[in-house]
PDB file of C-alpha atoms in Angstrom:
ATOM      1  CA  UNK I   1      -3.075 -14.768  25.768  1.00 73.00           C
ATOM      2  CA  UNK I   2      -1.732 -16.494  22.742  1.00 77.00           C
ATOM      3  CA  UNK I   3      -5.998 -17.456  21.382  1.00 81.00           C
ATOM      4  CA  UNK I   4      -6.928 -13.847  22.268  1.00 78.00           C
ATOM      5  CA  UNK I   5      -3.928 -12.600  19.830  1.00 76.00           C
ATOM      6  CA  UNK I   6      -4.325 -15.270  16.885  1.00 81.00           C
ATOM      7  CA  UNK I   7      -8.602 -14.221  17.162  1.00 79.00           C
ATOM      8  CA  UNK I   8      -7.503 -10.359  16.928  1.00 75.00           C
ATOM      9  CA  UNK I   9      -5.540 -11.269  13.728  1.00 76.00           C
ATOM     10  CA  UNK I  10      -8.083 -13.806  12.748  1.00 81.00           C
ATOM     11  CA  UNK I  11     -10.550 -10.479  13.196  1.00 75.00           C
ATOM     12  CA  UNK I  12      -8.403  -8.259  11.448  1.00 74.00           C
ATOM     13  CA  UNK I  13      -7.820 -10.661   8.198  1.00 78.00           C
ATOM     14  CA  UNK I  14     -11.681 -11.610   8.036  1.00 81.00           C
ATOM     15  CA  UNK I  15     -12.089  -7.812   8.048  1.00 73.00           C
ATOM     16  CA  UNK I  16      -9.544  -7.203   5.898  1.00 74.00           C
ATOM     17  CA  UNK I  17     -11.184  -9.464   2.980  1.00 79.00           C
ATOM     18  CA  UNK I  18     -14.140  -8.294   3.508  1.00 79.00           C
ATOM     19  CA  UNK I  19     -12.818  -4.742   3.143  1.00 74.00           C
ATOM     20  CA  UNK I  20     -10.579  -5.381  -0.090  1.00 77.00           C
ATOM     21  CA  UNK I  21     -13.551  -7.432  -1.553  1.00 80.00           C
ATOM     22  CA  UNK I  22     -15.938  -4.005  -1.076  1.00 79.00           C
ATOM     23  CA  UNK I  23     -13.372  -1.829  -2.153  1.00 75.00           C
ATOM     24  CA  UNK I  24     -12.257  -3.873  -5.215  1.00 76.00           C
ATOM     25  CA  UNK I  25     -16.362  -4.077  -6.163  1.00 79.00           C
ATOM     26  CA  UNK I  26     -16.582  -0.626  -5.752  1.00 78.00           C
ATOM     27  CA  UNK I  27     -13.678   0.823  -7.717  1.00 74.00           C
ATOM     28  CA  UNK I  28     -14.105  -1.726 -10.694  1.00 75.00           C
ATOM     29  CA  UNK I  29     -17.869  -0.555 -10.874  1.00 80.00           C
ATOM     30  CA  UNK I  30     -17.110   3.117 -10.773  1.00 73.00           C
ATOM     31  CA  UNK I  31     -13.656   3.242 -12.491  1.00 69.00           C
ATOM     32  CA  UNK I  32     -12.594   5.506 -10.108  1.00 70.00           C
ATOM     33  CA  UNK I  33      -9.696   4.019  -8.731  1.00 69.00           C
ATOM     34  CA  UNK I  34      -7.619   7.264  -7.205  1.00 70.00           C
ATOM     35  CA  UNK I  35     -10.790   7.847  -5.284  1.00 74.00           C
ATOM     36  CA  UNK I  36     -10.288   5.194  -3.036  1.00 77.00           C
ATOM     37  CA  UNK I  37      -6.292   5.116  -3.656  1.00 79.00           C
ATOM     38  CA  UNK I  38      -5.557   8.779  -2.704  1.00 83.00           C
ATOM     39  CA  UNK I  39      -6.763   8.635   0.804  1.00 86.00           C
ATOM     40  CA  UNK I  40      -5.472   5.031   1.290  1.00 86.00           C
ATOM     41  CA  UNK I  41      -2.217   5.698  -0.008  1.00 88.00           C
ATOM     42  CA  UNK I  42      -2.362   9.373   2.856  1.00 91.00           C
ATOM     43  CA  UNK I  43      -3.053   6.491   5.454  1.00 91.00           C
ATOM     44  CA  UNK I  44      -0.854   3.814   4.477  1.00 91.00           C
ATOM     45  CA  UNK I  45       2.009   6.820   4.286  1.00 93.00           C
ATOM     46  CA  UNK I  46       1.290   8.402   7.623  1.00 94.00           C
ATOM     47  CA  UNK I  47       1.329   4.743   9.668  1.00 94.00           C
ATOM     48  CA  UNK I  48       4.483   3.539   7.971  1.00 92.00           C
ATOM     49  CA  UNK I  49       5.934   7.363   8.975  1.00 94.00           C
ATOM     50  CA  UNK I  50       4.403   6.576  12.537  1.00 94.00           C
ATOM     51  CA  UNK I  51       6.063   2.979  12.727  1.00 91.00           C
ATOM     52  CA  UNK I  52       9.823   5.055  12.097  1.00 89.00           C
ATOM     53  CA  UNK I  53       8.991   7.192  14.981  1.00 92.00           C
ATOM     54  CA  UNK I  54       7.656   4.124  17.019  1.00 89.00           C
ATOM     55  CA  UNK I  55       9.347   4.012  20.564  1.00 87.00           C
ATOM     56  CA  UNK I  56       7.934   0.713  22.099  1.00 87.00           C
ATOM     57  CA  UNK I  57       6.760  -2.447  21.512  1.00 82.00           C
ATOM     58  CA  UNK I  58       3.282  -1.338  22.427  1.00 85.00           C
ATOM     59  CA  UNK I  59       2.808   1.110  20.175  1.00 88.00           C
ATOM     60  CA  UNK I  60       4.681  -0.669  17.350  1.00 85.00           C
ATOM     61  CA  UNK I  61       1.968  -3.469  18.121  1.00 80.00           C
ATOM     62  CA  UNK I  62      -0.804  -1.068  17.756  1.00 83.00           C
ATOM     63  CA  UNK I  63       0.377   0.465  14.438  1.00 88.00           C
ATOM     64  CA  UNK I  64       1.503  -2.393  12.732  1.00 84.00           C
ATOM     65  CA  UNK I  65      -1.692  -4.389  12.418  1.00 80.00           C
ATOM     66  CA  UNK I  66      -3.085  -0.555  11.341  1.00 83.00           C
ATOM     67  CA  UNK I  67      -0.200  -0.781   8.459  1.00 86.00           C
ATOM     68  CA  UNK I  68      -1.258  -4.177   7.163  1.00 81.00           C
ATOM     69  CA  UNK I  69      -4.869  -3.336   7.455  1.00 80.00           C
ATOM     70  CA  UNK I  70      -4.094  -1.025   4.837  1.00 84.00           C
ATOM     71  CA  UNK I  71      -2.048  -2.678   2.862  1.00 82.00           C
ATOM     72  CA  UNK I  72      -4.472  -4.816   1.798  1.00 78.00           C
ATOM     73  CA  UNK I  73      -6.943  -2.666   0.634  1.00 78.00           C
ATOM     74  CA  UNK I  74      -4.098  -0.970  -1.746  1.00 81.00           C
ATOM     75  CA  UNK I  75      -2.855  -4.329  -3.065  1.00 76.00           C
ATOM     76  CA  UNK I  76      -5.468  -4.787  -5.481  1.00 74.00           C
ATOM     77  CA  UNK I  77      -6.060  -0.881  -6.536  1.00 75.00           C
ATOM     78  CA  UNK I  78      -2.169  -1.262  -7.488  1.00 75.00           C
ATOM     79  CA  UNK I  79      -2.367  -4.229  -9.447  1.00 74.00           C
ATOM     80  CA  UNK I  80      -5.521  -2.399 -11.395  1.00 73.00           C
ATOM     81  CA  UNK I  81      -3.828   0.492 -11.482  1.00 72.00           C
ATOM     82  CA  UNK I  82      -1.524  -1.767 -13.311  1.00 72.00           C
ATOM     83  CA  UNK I  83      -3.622  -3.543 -15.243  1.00 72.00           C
ATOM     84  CA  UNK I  84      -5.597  -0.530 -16.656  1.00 70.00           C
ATOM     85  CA  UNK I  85      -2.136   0.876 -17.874  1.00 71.00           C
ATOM     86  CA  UNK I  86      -0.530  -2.251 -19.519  1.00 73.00           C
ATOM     87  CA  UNK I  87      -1.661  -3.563 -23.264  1.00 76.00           C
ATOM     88  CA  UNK I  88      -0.436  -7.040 -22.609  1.00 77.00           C
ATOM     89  CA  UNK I  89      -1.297  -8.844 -19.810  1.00 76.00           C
ATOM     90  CA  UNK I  90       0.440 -11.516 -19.803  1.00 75.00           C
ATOM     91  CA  UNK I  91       4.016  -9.858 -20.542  1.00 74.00           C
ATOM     92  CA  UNK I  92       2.922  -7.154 -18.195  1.00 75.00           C
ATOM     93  CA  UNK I  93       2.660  -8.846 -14.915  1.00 77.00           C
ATOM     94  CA  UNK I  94       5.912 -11.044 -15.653  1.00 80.00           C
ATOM     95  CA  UNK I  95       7.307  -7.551 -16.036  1.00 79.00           C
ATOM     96  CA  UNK I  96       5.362  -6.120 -13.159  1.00 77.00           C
ATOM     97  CA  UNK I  97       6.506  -8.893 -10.713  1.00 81.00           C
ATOM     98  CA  UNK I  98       9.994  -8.601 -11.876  1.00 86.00           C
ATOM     99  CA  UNK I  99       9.732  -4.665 -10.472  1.00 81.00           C
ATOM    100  CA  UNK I 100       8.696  -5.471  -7.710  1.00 79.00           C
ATOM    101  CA  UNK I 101      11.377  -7.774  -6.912  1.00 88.00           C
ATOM    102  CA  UNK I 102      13.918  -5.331  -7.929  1.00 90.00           C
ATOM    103  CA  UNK I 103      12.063  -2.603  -5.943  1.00 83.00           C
ATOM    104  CA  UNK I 104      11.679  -5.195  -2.866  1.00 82.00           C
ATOM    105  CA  UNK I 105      15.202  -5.928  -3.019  1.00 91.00           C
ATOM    106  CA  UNK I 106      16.485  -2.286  -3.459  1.00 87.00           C
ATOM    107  CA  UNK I 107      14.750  -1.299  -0.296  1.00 80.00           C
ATOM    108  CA  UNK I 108      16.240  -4.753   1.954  1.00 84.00           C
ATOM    109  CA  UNK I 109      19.292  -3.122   0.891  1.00 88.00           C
ATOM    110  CA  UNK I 110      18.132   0.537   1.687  1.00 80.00           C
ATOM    111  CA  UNK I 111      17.143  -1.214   5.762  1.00 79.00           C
ATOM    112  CA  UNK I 112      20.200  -2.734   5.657  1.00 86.00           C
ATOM    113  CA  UNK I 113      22.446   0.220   4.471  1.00 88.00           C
ATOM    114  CA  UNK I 114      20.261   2.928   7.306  1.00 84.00           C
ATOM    115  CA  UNK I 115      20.687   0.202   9.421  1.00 83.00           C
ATOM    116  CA  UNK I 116      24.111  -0.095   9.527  1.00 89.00           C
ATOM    117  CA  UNK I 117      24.653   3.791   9.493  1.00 89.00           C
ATOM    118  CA  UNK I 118      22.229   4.890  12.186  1.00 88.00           C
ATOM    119  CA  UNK I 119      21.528   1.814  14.072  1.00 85.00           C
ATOM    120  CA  UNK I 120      18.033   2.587  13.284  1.00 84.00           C
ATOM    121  CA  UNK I 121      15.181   1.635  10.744  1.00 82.00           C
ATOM    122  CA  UNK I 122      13.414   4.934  11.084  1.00 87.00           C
ATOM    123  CA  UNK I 123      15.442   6.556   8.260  1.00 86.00           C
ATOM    124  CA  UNK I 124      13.692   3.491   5.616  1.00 83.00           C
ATOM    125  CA  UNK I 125      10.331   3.668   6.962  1.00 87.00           C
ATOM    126  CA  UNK I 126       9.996   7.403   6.647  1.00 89.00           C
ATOM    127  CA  UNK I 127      11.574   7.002   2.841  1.00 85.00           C
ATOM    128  CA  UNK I 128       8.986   4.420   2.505  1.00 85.00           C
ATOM    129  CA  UNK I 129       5.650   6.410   3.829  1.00 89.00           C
ATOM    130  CA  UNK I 130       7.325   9.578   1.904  1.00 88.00           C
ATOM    131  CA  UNK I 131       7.422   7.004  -1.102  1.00 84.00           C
ATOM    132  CA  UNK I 132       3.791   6.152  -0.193  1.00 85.00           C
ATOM    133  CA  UNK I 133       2.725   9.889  -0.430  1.00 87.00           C
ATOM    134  CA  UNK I 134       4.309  10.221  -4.067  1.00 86.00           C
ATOM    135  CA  UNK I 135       2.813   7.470  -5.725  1.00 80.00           C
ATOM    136  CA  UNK I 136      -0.594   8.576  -6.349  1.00 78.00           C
ATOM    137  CA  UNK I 137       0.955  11.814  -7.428  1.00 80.00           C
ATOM    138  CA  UNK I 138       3.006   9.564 -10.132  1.00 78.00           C
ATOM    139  CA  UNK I 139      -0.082   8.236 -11.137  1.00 73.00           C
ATOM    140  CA  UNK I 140      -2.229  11.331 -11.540  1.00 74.00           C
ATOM    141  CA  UNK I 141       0.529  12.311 -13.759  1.00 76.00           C
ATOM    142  CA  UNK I 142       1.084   9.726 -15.930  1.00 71.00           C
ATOM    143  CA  UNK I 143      -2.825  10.552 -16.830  1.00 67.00           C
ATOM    144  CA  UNK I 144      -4.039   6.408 -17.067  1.00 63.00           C
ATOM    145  CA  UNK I 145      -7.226   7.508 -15.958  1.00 60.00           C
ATOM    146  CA  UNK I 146      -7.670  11.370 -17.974  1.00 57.00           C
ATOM    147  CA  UNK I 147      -9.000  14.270 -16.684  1.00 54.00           C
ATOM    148  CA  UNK I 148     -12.009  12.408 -14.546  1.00 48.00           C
ATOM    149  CA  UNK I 149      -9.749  10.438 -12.533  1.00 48.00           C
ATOM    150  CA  UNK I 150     -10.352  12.511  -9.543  1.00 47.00           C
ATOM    151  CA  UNK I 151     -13.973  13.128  -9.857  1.00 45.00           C
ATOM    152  CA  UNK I 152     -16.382  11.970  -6.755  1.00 41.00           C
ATOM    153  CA  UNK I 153     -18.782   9.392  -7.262  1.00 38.00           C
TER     154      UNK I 153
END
């Protein structure tokens, strides 16, 4: 039991790099990163929104590995995202990664908080896919990629 589950996530991170490779050649050819982000981003929302609503272990086991599958084809479309916005590099990501902490740490604090309250982690995982849902819209409107952005290939 215990080879059969380290091959599935052995399967699912071989997959996974091979995924985020294709999709990170992909949008750096065509400059089209909300192509790929907008529908990722719908995904990545509705599992995390799924995982609040989870009632057992078994389907909490299904979605999960769904959830991180994801995740790591919007890791590097958020760091380009990122990248294509920032002037400085170097100062950027310092910056960047100093967000994220803050944001990582604001939302242990949000689980803990809900937590607390309503015995529950559903409440933070539905902010979090809602969260999810908004961000491309953030990015469509701070215009980093103009008018084309949402063109097809």
């Amino acid at each position: 039991e215990e080879l059969a589950y380290g091959a599935f996530f052995s399967y699912l991170m071989i997959f996974g790099f091979l995924g985020t490779y294709i999709v990170s050649h992909l949008s750096d050819k065509y400059k089209k990163r909300t192509i790929f982000m907008y529908p990722l981003s719908l995904c990545l929302a509705i599992t995390t929104i799924a995982l609040g609503f989870s009632r057992s272990l078994v389907t909490w086991a299904v979605i999960t590995p769904i959830f991180w599958f994801l995740l790591r084809f919007m890791y590097p479309l958020t760091t380009t995202v990122y990248l294509d916005a920032t002037k400085n590099v170097k100062e950027g990501m310092v910056a960047r990664e100093f967000i994220l902490s803050l944001g990582r740490s604001f939302a242990l604090v949000l689980v803990i908080v809900a937590y607390v309250f309503t015995g529950s982690i559903k409440l933070p995982l539905v902010i979090t896919g809602i969260a999810q849902l908004v961000y491309p819209w953030f990015i469509r409107r701070s215009k980093i990629y103009g008018k084309d952005a949402t063109k097809t290939i």
